Each structure stands twice: as structure tokens, then as C-alpha cells.
Tab-separated table of C-alpha atoms and ligand atoms in Angstrom:
chain	number	residue	atom	x	y	z
A	22	MET	CA	65.493	96.230	-62.194
A	23	LYS	CA	64.974	93.024	-64.207
A	24	THR	CA	62.905	93.797	-67.267
A	25	GLY	CA	63.872	91.419	-70.048
A	26	LEU	CA	64.652	94.454	-72.179
A	27	ALA	CA	67.142	94.458	-75.013
A	28	PHE	CA	68.986	97.341	-73.329
A	29	GLU	CA	69.861	98.431	-69.833
A	30	PHE	CA	66.916	100.014	-68.052
A	31	PRO	CA	67.823	103.581	-67.090
A	32	ALA	CA	67.056	105.067	-63.682
A	33	THR	CA	65.018	108.283	-63.591
A	34	GLU	CA	64.016	110.825	-60.984
A	35	GLY	CA	60.819	112.797	-60.363
A	36	ILE	CA	58.142	114.066	-58.023
A	37	LYS	CA	55.010	112.173	-57.018
A	38	TYR	CA	52.670	112.815	-59.917
A	39	ALA	CA	49.194	111.643	-60.912
A	40	GLY	CA	49.648	109.698	-64.125
A	41	SER	CA	53.427	109.459	-63.845
A	42	LYS	CA	54.613	106.744	-66.170
A	43	LEU	CA	57.313	105.423	-63.867
A	44	LYS	CA	55.817	101.932	-63.762
A	45	LEU	CA	55.078	101.876	-67.454
A	46	LEU	CA	58.541	102.947	-68.488
A	47	PRO	CA	59.933	99.510	-69.379
A	48	HIS	CA	56.922	98.893	-71.604
A	49	ILE	CA	57.133	102.270	-73.304
A	50	LEU	CA	60.841	101.745	-73.960
A	51	GLN	CA	60.230	98.303	-75.358
A	52	LEU	CA	57.599	99.574	-77.791
A	53	ALA	CA	59.847	102.453	-78.853
A	54	HIS	CA	62.712	100.011	-79.431
A	55	LYS	CA	60.554	98.173	-81.988
A	56	VAL	CA	60.660	101.108	-84.384
A	57	LYS	CA	64.279	102.079	-83.651
A	58	PRO	CA	63.848	105.856	-83.625
A	59	LYS	CA	66.733	108.315	-83.583
A	60	SER	CA	64.605	111.131	-82.220
A	61	VAL	CA	61.623	111.104	-79.872
A	62	PHE	CA	59.102	113.795	-78.935
A	63	ASP	CA	57.650	113.530	-75.400
A	64	GLY	CA	54.689	115.872	-75.866
A	65	PHE	CA	53.156	115.745	-72.348
A	66	ALA	CA	56.358	115.260	-70.401
A	67	GLY	CA	55.139	116.024	-66.831
A	68	THR	CA	57.859	114.755	-64.494
A	69	THR	CA	60.099	114.162	-67.577
A	70	ARG	CA	60.778	110.603	-66.425
A	71	VAL	CA	60.000	109.273	-69.910
A	72	SER	CA	62.237	111.918	-71.498
A	73	GLN	CA	65.035	111.084	-69.050
A	74	ALA	CA	64.808	107.409	-69.963
A	75	PHE	CA	64.750	108.050	-73.723
A	76	ALA	CA	67.751	110.366	-73.415
A	77	GLN	CA	69.784	107.816	-71.475
A	78	ILE	CA	69.072	105.125	-74.057
A	79	GLY	CA	70.634	107.396	-76.655
A	80	TYR	CA	67.724	108.946	-78.538
A	81	LYS	CA	67.602	112.665	-79.226
A	82	VAL	CA	64.733	113.912	-77.075
A	83	ILE	CA	62.384	116.834	-77.449
A	84	SER	CA	60.239	117.359	-74.380
A	85	ASN	CA	57.211	119.577	-73.937
A	86	ASP	CA	54.554	120.234	-71.317
A	87	ILE	CA	52.220	123.101	-70.573
A	88	SER	CA	53.500	123.413	-66.977
A	89	VAL	CA	56.427	125.732	-66.386
A	90	TRP	CA	57.939	123.459	-63.747
A	91	SER	CA	58.097	120.582	-66.245
A	92	LYS	CA	60.262	122.802	-68.441
A	93	VAL	CA	62.552	123.339	-65.445
A	94	PHE	CA	62.881	119.564	-65.003
A	95	GLY	CA	63.477	119.202	-68.748
A	96	LEU	CA	66.254	121.805	-68.760
A	97	CYS	CA	67.830	120.176	-65.713
A	98	TYR	CA	68.000	116.642	-67.061
A	99	LEU	CA	68.207	117.237	-70.815
A	100	LYS	CA	70.241	120.436	-71.238
A	101	ASN	CA	72.719	120.401	-68.383
A	102	LYS	CA	76.354	119.864	-69.444
A	103	LYS	CA	78.002	120.513	-66.092
A	104	ASP	CA	79.329	117.919	-63.721
A	105	LYS	CA	77.497	117.004	-60.493
A	106	ASN	CA	80.413	118.430	-58.505
A	107	TYR	CA	79.817	121.871	-59.968
A	108	TYR	CA	76.447	121.974	-58.192
A	109	ARG	CA	77.579	120.490	-54.909
A	110	GLU	CA	78.883	123.772	-53.558
A	111	ILE	CA	75.727	125.690	-54.513
A	112	ILE	CA	73.491	123.046	-52.946
A	113	ASN	CA	75.574	123.006	-49.739
A	114	HIS	CA	75.356	126.783	-49.585
A	115	LEU	CA	71.538	126.679	-49.941
A	116	ASN	CA	71.170	123.936	-47.325
A	117	ALA	CA	73.190	125.999	-44.847
A	118	LEU	CA	71.020	129.146	-45.087
A	119	PRO	CA	69.263	130.160	-41.873
A	120	GLU	CA	65.485	129.803	-41.809
A	121	LYS	CA	63.465	132.867	-42.702
A	122	ASP	CA	59.800	133.865	-42.492
A	123	GLY	CA	58.364	134.851	-45.851
A	124	TRP	CA	55.506	134.448	-48.330
A	125	PHE	CA	55.630	130.638	-48.475
A	126	THR	CA	55.602	130.313	-44.690
A	127	GLU	CA	52.721	132.735	-44.392
A	128	ASN	CA	50.599	130.692	-46.800
A	129	TYR	CA	51.804	127.093	-46.603
A	130	GLY	CA	53.621	126.510	-43.302
A	131	GLY	CA	51.890	124.793	-40.362
A	132	LEU	CA	52.988	124.276	-36.771
A	133	PRO	CA	54.316	120.783	-36.057
A	134	ASN	CA	52.667	120.384	-32.668
A	135	GLY	CA	49.097	119.113	-32.593
A	136	LYS	CA	46.862	119.109	-35.627
A	137	ASN	CA	47.841	120.312	-39.043
A	138	SER	CA	46.187	123.665	-38.993
A	139	SER	CA	47.978	126.900	-38.707
A	140	GLU	CA	47.228	129.262	-35.884
A	141	THR	CA	47.168	132.119	-38.346
A	142	ASP	CA	44.304	131.089	-40.616
A	143	GLY	CA	43.029	127.679	-39.431
A	144	PHE	CA	43.701	125.987	-42.773
A	145	LYS	CA	45.584	122.714	-43.248
A	146	LYS	CA	49.062	123.097	-44.688
A	147	PRO	CA	51.229	121.034	-47.027
A	148	TRP	CA	54.474	121.524	-45.083
A	149	GLN	CA	55.677	122.141	-41.559
A	150	ILE	CA	56.823	125.636	-40.763
A	151	GLN	CA	60.509	124.797	-40.226
A	152	ASN	CA	60.575	123.581	-43.839
A	153	THR	CA	58.670	126.520	-45.348
A	154	ARG	CA	61.094	128.822	-43.533
A	155	LYS	CA	63.920	126.975	-45.272
A	156	LEU	CA	61.989	127.275	-48.529
A	157	ASP	CA	61.590	131.034	-48.074
A	158	ALA	CA	65.298	131.476	-47.466
A	159	ILE	CA	66.414	129.179	-50.304
A	160	ARG	CA	64.002	130.464	-52.944
A	161	GLU	CA	65.002	134.065	-52.307
A	162	GLU	CA	68.690	133.194	-52.455
A	163	ILE	CA	68.361	131.280	-55.760
A	164	ASP	CA	67.371	134.535	-57.495
A	165	CYS	CA	70.484	136.232	-56.130
A	166	LEU	CA	72.988	133.624	-57.303
A	167	ASN	CA	73.471	134.823	-60.863
A	168	LEU	CA	72.801	131.406	-62.376
A	169	ASP	CA	72.116	130.831	-66.073
A	170	GLU	CA	68.790	129.264	-67.096
A	171	VAL	CA	70.011	125.657	-67.003
A	172	GLU	CA	71.917	126.050	-63.723
A	173	LYS	CA	68.877	127.665	-62.143
A	174	SER	CA	66.733	124.792	-63.405
A	175	VAL	CA	69.052	122.244	-61.795
A	176	VAL	CA	68.817	124.060	-58.471
A	177	LEU	CA	65.031	124.554	-58.676
A	178	THR	CA	64.596	120.872	-59.549
A	179	SER	CA	66.638	120.012	-56.484
A	180	LEU	CA	64.409	122.240	-54.334
A	181	ILE	CA	61.169	120.751	-55.707
A	182	LEU	CA	62.418	117.173	-55.271
A	183	ALA	CA	63.397	117.946	-51.673
A	184	LEU	CA	60.003	119.536	-50.887
A	185	ASP	CA	58.259	116.515	-52.404
A	186	GLN	CA	60.047	114.384	-49.789
A	187	VAL	CA	58.680	116.283	-46.777
A	188	ASP	CA	55.099	117.011	-47.850
A	189	SER	CA	51.945	116.253	-45.904
A	190	THR	CA	49.678	115.514	-48.867
A	191	LEU	CA	48.196	112.613	-50.808
A	192	GLY	CA	50.516	113.415	-53.665
A	193	HIS	CA	48.947	116.614	-54.910
A	194	TYR	CA	48.334	120.148	-53.638
A	195	ALA	CA	44.572	120.532	-54.054
A	196	ALA	CA	43.985	119.397	-50.440
A	197	TYR	CA	46.231	118.668	-47.477
A	198	LEU	CA	46.136	115.950	-44.801
A	199	ASN	CA	44.364	116.349	-41.443
A	200	GLU	CA	47.273	114.920	-39.499
A	201	TRP	CA	50.928	115.547	-40.311
A	202	SER	CA	52.455	112.785	-42.404
A	203	PRO	CA	55.492	111.136	-40.747
A	204	ARG	CA	57.769	112.426	-43.530
A	205	SER	CA	56.713	116.040	-42.971
A	206	PHE	CA	58.735	115.983	-39.696
A	207	ASN	CA	61.940	115.403	-41.675
A	208	LYS	CA	64.184	118.336	-42.382
A	209	LEU	CA	64.184	119.781	-45.892
A	210	LYS	CA	67.491	118.851	-47.515
A	211	LEU	CA	68.470	119.567	-51.084
A	212	LYS	CA	70.574	117.096	-53.073
A	213	VAL	CA	72.191	117.438	-56.466
A	214	PRO	CA	69.712	115.913	-58.948
A	215	ARG	CA	70.564	112.671	-60.730
A	216	LEU	CA	72.245	114.294	-63.703
A	217	PHE	CA	73.545	112.235	-66.631
A	218	GLU	CA	75.571	112.932	-69.720
A	219	SER	CA	73.973	112.944	-73.159
A	220	GLU	CA	75.689	112.789	-76.518
A	221	LYS	CA	72.656	114.208	-78.274
A	222	GLU	CA	71.500	117.825	-78.263
A	223	HIS	CA	68.053	117.620	-76.743
A	224	GLU	CA	65.397	120.322	-76.891
A	225	VAL	CA	62.926	121.513	-74.284
A	226	PHE	CA	59.681	123.279	-75.155
A	227	SER	CA	57.084	124.671	-72.833
A	228	GLY	CA	53.566	125.306	-74.019
A	229	ASP	CA	50.350	124.024	-75.432
A	230	ILE	CA	50.924	120.868	-77.450
A	231	PHE	CA	49.103	122.255	-80.480
A	232	LYS	CA	51.557	125.112	-80.692
A	233	THR	CA	54.688	123.056	-80.073
A	234	ILE	CA	53.691	120.359	-82.526
A	235	GLU	CA	53.915	122.812	-85.421
A	236	ASN	CA	57.675	123.065	-84.858
A	237	VAL	CA	58.641	119.510	-83.991
A	238	LYS	CA	59.570	116.719	-86.398
A	239	THR	CA	60.810	113.413	-84.954
A	240	ASP	CA	60.873	109.711	-85.805
A	241	LEU	CA	58.655	108.849	-82.849
A	242	ALA	CA	56.201	110.844	-80.735
A	243	TYR	CA	55.078	109.676	-77.305
A	244	PHE	CA	51.813	111.192	-76.101
A	245	ASP	CA	50.523	110.883	-72.564
A	246	PRO	CA	47.732	113.457	-72.365
A	247	PRO	CA	45.508	113.809	-69.325
A	248	TYR	CA	42.285	111.882	-69.689
A	249	GLY	CA	39.080	113.382	-68.348
A	250	SER	CA	36.642	111.010	-66.736
A	251	ASN	CA	33.698	110.397	-69.061
A	252	ASN	CA	31.325	110.210	-66.178
A	253	GLU	CA	29.442	113.471	-66.523
A	254	LYS	CA	27.982	113.184	-63.046
A	255	MET	CA	31.444	113.159	-61.530
A	256	PRO	CA	33.475	115.986	-62.991
A	257	PRO	CA	35.502	116.344	-59.778
A	258	SER	CA	37.074	112.952	-60.491
A	259	ARG	CA	39.122	114.688	-63.151
A	260	VAL	CA	42.750	115.262	-62.451
A	261	ARG	CA	43.371	118.896	-63.118
A	262	TYR	CA	47.087	119.231	-63.433
A	263	SER	CA	47.484	122.974	-63.068
A	264	ALA	CA	45.319	122.900	-59.927
A	265	TYR	CA	46.958	119.825	-58.416
A	266	TYR	CA	50.525	121.054	-58.798
A	267	HIS	CA	50.070	124.823	-58.442
A	268	LEU	CA	52.793	124.997	-55.812
A	269	TRP	CA	55.536	123.811	-58.175
A	270	THR	CA	54.502	126.588	-60.568
A	271	THR	CA	54.670	129.180	-57.804
A	272	ILE	CA	58.061	127.965	-56.618
A	273	VAL	CA	59.462	128.200	-60.136
A	274	LEU	CA	57.967	131.630	-60.863
A	275	ASN	CA	58.408	132.961	-57.308
A	276	ASP	CA	55.754	135.526	-58.190
A	277	LYS	CA	53.844	135.528	-54.864
A	278	PRO	CA	50.487	135.285	-56.673
A	279	GLU	CA	47.025	136.017	-55.345
A	280	VAL	CA	45.671	132.754	-53.941
A	281	PHE	CA	42.190	131.392	-53.188
A	282	GLY	CA	40.412	128.564	-51.305
A	283	LYS	CA	41.513	126.288	-48.498
A	284	ALA	CA	44.453	124.879	-50.442
A	285	LYS	CA	45.528	128.419	-51.376
A	286	ARG	CA	45.780	127.735	-55.079
A	287	ARG	CA	47.042	130.387	-57.459
A	288	ASN	CA	44.162	132.458	-58.848
A	289	ASP	CA	45.221	131.512	-62.372
A	290	THR	CA	44.507	127.826	-61.626
A	291	SER	CA	40.795	128.351	-61.053
A	292	ASP	CA	38.567	125.974	-63.052
A	293	THR	CA	37.412	128.628	-65.471
A	294	LEU	CA	40.903	129.791	-66.341
A	295	ALA	CA	43.093	126.737	-66.476
A	296	SER	CA	41.316	123.758	-67.933
A	297	SER	CA	43.091	121.719	-70.590
A	298	VAL	CA	40.991	120.533	-73.541
A	299	PHE	CA	42.265	117.016	-72.766
A	300	GLU	CA	40.703	117.258	-69.304
A	301	GLU	CA	37.284	118.093	-70.747
A	302	PHE	CA	34.751	115.378	-69.900
A	303	ARG	CA	31.836	116.651	-71.980
A	304	LYS	CA	30.686	115.838	-75.488
A	305	ASN	CA	30.457	118.356	-78.287
A	306	GLY	CA	27.380	119.119	-80.422
A	307	SER	CA	27.996	116.064	-82.620
A	308	GLU	CA	28.128	113.645	-79.657
A	309	LYS	CA	31.886	113.246	-79.718
A	310	PHE	CA	33.909	113.527	-76.516
A	311	ILE	CA	35.776	116.814	-76.666
A	312	ALA	CA	38.922	115.187	-75.256
A	313	VAL	CA	38.838	112.421	-77.871
A	314	GLU	CA	38.398	114.998	-80.596
A	315	ALA	CA	41.500	116.779	-79.294
A	316	ILE	CA	43.462	113.522	-79.587
A	317	GLU	CA	42.200	113.137	-83.154
A	318	LYS	CA	43.543	116.581	-84.006
A	319	LEU	CA	46.785	115.806	-82.195
A	320	LEU	CA	47.417	112.597	-84.135
A	321	ALA	CA	46.579	114.274	-87.429
A	322	LYS	CA	49.017	117.126	-86.835
A	323	THR	CA	51.907	115.072	-85.472
A	324	GLN	CA	54.988	115.146	-87.651
A	325	ALA	CA	56.374	111.705	-86.822
A	326	LYS	CA	56.255	108.355	-88.585
A	327	HIS	CA	55.375	106.508	-85.393
A	328	ILE	CA	53.310	107.495	-82.383
A	329	ILE	CA	52.945	105.800	-79.022
A	330	LEU	CA	49.768	106.894	-77.274
A	331	SER	CA	49.138	106.198	-73.603
A	332	TYR	CA	45.527	105.749	-72.664
A	333	SER	CA	43.996	105.193	-69.245
A	334	SER	CA	40.623	103.561	-69.623
A	335	GLY	CA	37.598	105.472	-68.521
A	336	GLY	CA	34.662	103.672	-70.086
A	337	ARG	CA	33.421	101.938	-73.166
A	338	ALA	CA	32.140	104.981	-74.993
A	339	THR	CA	35.499	106.696	-74.886
A	340	ALA	CA	37.290	103.519	-75.957
A	341	GLU	CA	35.029	103.080	-78.980
A	342	ASN	CA	35.390	106.725	-79.864
A	343	LEU	CA	39.130	106.470	-79.487
A	344	TYR	CA	39.410	103.359	-81.635
A	345	GLU	CA	37.691	105.140	-84.521
A	346	ILE	CA	40.158	107.988	-84.481
A	347	LEU	CA	43.199	105.721	-84.052
A	348	GLU	CA	42.169	103.768	-87.144
A	349	GLN	CA	41.850	106.981	-89.091
A	350	ALA	CA	45.215	108.268	-87.920
A	351	GLY	CA	47.163	105.329	-89.354
A	352	LYS	CA	47.938	101.680	-88.842
A	353	ILE	CA	47.737	100.331	-85.298
A	354	ILE	CA	50.844	98.144	-85.093
A	355	ASP	CA	50.581	97.120	-81.487
A	356	VAL	CA	48.215	97.511	-78.510
A	357	GLN	CA	49.502	96.657	-75.073
A	358	LYS	CA	47.523	96.537	-71.870
A	359	VAL	CA	49.485	96.927	-68.726
A	360	ASN	CA	48.412	95.156	-65.602
A	361	TYR	CA	49.986	97.129	-62.784
A	362	ARG	CA	49.518	94.464	-60.124
A	363	GLN	CA	51.269	91.727	-62.054
A	364	ASN	CA	53.539	94.205	-63.785
A	365	VAL	CA	52.993	92.428	-67.084
A	366	MET	CA	52.168	93.717	-70.494
A	367	ALA	CA	49.704	91.738	-72.559
A	368	ALA	CA	49.325	92.111	-76.280
A	369	MET	CA	45.684	92.582	-77.195
A	370	ARG	CA	44.667	90.089	-79.827
A	371	SER	CA	41.722	91.895	-81.325
A	372	THR	CA	40.191	95.312	-81.324
A	373	ASN	CA	37.156	94.086	-79.448
A	374	ASP	CA	39.445	92.695	-76.801
A	375	TRP	CA	40.664	96.049	-75.671
A	376	ILE	CA	37.433	97.959	-76.164
A	377	ARG	CA	35.709	95.426	-73.925
A	378	GLU	CA	38.531	95.562	-71.407
A	379	ALA	CA	38.563	99.342	-71.439
A	380	GLU	CA	35.199	99.339	-69.707
A	381	LYS	CA	37.044	98.554	-66.510
A	382	PRO	CA	38.457	101.684	-64.964
A	383	ASN	CA	42.141	102.406	-64.416
A	384	GLN	CA	43.635	100.166	-67.065
A	385	GLU	CA	46.614	101.446	-68.920
A	386	TYR	CA	47.019	100.966	-72.645
A	387	LEU	CA	49.816	101.742	-75.028
A	388	PHE	CA	49.081	102.043	-78.734
A	389	LEU	CA	51.837	102.010	-81.303
A	390	ILE	CA	50.637	103.658	-84.488
A	391	GLU	CA	52.302	104.094	-87.839
A	392	LYS	CA	51.153	107.201	-89.656
B	30	SAM	C1	49.429	112.137	-67.669
B	30	SAM	S1	50.415	113.565	-67.423
B	30	SAM	C2	51.957	113.147	-68.139
B	30	SAM	C3	52.814	112.358	-67.219
B	30	SAM	C4	54.194	112.088	-67.738
B	30	SAM	N1	54.201	111.179	-68.862
B	30	SAM	C5	55.052	111.537	-66.622
B	30	SAM	O1	55.474	110.359	-66.690
B	30	SAM	O2	55.296	112.276	-65.685
B	30	SAM	C6	49.732	114.719	-68.548
B	30	SAM	C7	50.505	116.015	-68.724
B	30	SAM	O3	49.915	116.800	-69.761
B	30	SAM	C8	50.135	118.163	-69.470
B	30	SAM	N2	49.188	118.940	-70.323
B	30	SAM	C9	47.865	119.119	-70.149
B	30	SAM	N3	47.346	119.818	-71.174
B	30	SAM	C10	48.363	120.082	-72.026
B	30	SAM	C11	48.461	120.776	-73.268
B	30	SAM	N4	47.372	121.325	-73.838
B	30	SAM	N5	49.674	120.876	-73.868
B	30	SAM	C12	50.778	120.313	-73.282
B	30	SAM	N6	50.735	119.645	-72.103
B	30	SAM	C13	49.550	119.518	-71.484
B	30	SAM	C14	49.952	118.255	-67.975
B	30	SAM	O4	50.633	119.383	-67.446
B	30	SAM	C15	50.536	116.920	-67.510
B	30	SAM	O5	51.873	117.057	-67.089
């Protein structure tokens, strides 16, 4: 990949993910390079692609996310010390297991012939039955292999990446396609993840950012929180991470939870139980967006000299609100707007520039702030 960067652009690996920063990576790395950090905190790590890139450049990385499966990815890429070959045998063994009917097949496996709806319950399914049968066999076996936490994370990451390759979804698990996607006919096949060596001792946290932040001190913090739509008439336009990716949680925990609805989401991902404050689209009593207020608190509590904040535009009001709190948090050194189509990053000349621009939906901004 040609990027014009001052360093080699590292490859990363991850699932399809709403808000994944894969395309923004070169720009994030370039901004980080400006302040030459030794340590970086990736507070909303998601797929961990940003963490993987930071680690390969040579920074010490601390990753965190509220999702348990993100921790698994973090342990796999940031904590593993073993060679790829060590895992080859385990992965071959798992790929060779005979198919088996189990909990995943019962809930998420559909018949490949005809329409994507199972004969058992009439609901659409995210995977074809031959692949959920593989999943049932492999997931059960993983618990019997006597692996340590990092080894198990490498193998679970491999399983999730493989399932992501044969899904019949639009990239999330809140609804499934009417017709089988072409890739869902492919056979589930695990590969050893793209492991790399790190000189630095990285750390992986899993939990609410406000808890983790108390214990993390770094030179730079990168924050990519979810952004709720500020259109109060359209709350469903929100991306709700725990609901969208419930299946990765269930595969990691293997806890056969109670499920509900057509997509068979875990009960603990219902709207009342699992909403992140950053996904909140409403205002509080003093007319401030609750999500923006959470970012204000986040910036104030961050123990890092520099912060890079990702922001996806969602309307003028939020942008104005956000600008106020960014100014209070410190000095805005740089604002970059990323145009996905042209894959260019433009420096914003004035504050009004970006507030005006932020009225347009789906624009990506990066703010570099010095505290
Ligand atoms: C926009 S995504 C991050 C994407 C990530 N940068 C990537 O490239 O994959 C936002 C992430 O914030 C996480 N999240 C939501 N609320 C959180 C909270 N209170 N504390 C920590 N993480 C949270 C979600 O699980 C989600 O992975």
C-alpha cells in the first residue's frame, strides 16, 4: 500500500465491523507519528486493527474495549509470543473434526437449498448448516484442548475470522439476508491468524472505558467511541455494538445463553440492558447531548499528553457541542477530515470549516489534542 508515510505501513487483520478504522489507519498513524509517542492507549479497540498497527510500528500498546471478543483479539495479536508453526497443528486438528449438531446449529444454521430459512423455526440464519456443524464441533473441542488464555485467544480469533468469511449477513448479526450470500456456500476453514512479533510488552484490558482509564497512563490515547445519531426521530439508525456482534460474544463465552427475536440475540444484548452511554442519542436536562458529555468526561480523565479522537459527523448541533468540549480539554493541534472516496486527508483551516462540513453525514474527522 502506497501511503507517503514516514514508515512502512503495517498489515492488520480483522472481522467486518461497523466503524472499523481500516481505511483511516494510514491517517491515524501519520497523526500519531507527529507526537512521537512511546506508548499508546487504544481505548475503544473493536477489531484491534489500530492496536495491531501501533504495535507493529514499535509503540507499546494498551488496548481496551467493552466487548469480550475484542479482548480475545487483543490477546491474540498483542500478547502472543509463540511462533505461527506452534498453532498450525492445533488448527489442522480443529479443521479435521467431523461435523456435529449442537447449540449453534440449532439456533443459527440454515439449510443451503432454497431460501435462507430453517425448517425448524422459519427464521433466517447467518450461516449454512454444514458450517454451524463445524462450529459446534470446533467450539466444543477448543475447551478440551488445555490451552492457556493467550493460546485459546489465538484459536478463538482464528475461528471468528473464519466464520466472518462464510456469513450470510450485511456485516452484522442483528438481521440476516433473505437469500444465501455466495460466500456462505464456502466451507468453514480456520487459518493461523496473522501473528507478529513485538519487542514491547503490551497490555490488554476489557471493560468500560471509564474504569480502564483510571489505570492507564500513556503518551498518546486514541479514542474511537461509537457515535449515536443525533436524529431523535431515528434512534434505530444507531449502531449498537453489543447487539450487532452478539454472536462473537457467544462464541467466545460458549455459554449457550437464552436468546430472543428473529436474529436470536443474547438476552443480555436487549436495548434496556446493553446500551453504551456513547450510543445515547438524547440530550440531558441542560440541553447537552449525553454522548458528547461522555466524551467531555473521557477527555478530562485521560492520563495522556496527547489524544487523537475519531469523530464521525452526525449533524451540526453535535459538532458545535463537540468543539466546545475539545477546546476545554486542551489545545487542538490538528483537525483532519478524511474523504473516503478520494482516500485523502484534508487539514481543516478553521474551526468553522469543520463545523460547517460536519453537517454532512458520514464524514470522518480526526482531532489531535494536546492536554
Ligand atoms: C467505532 S468502534 C471502534 C472500532 C475500532 N477502532 C476498529 O477499528 O475496529 C467503537 C467501539 O467502542 C466499544 N465501546 C462502546 N462503549 C464502550 C465503553 N463504554 N467502554 C469501552 N468500549 C466501548 C464498542 O464495543 C466498539 O468496539
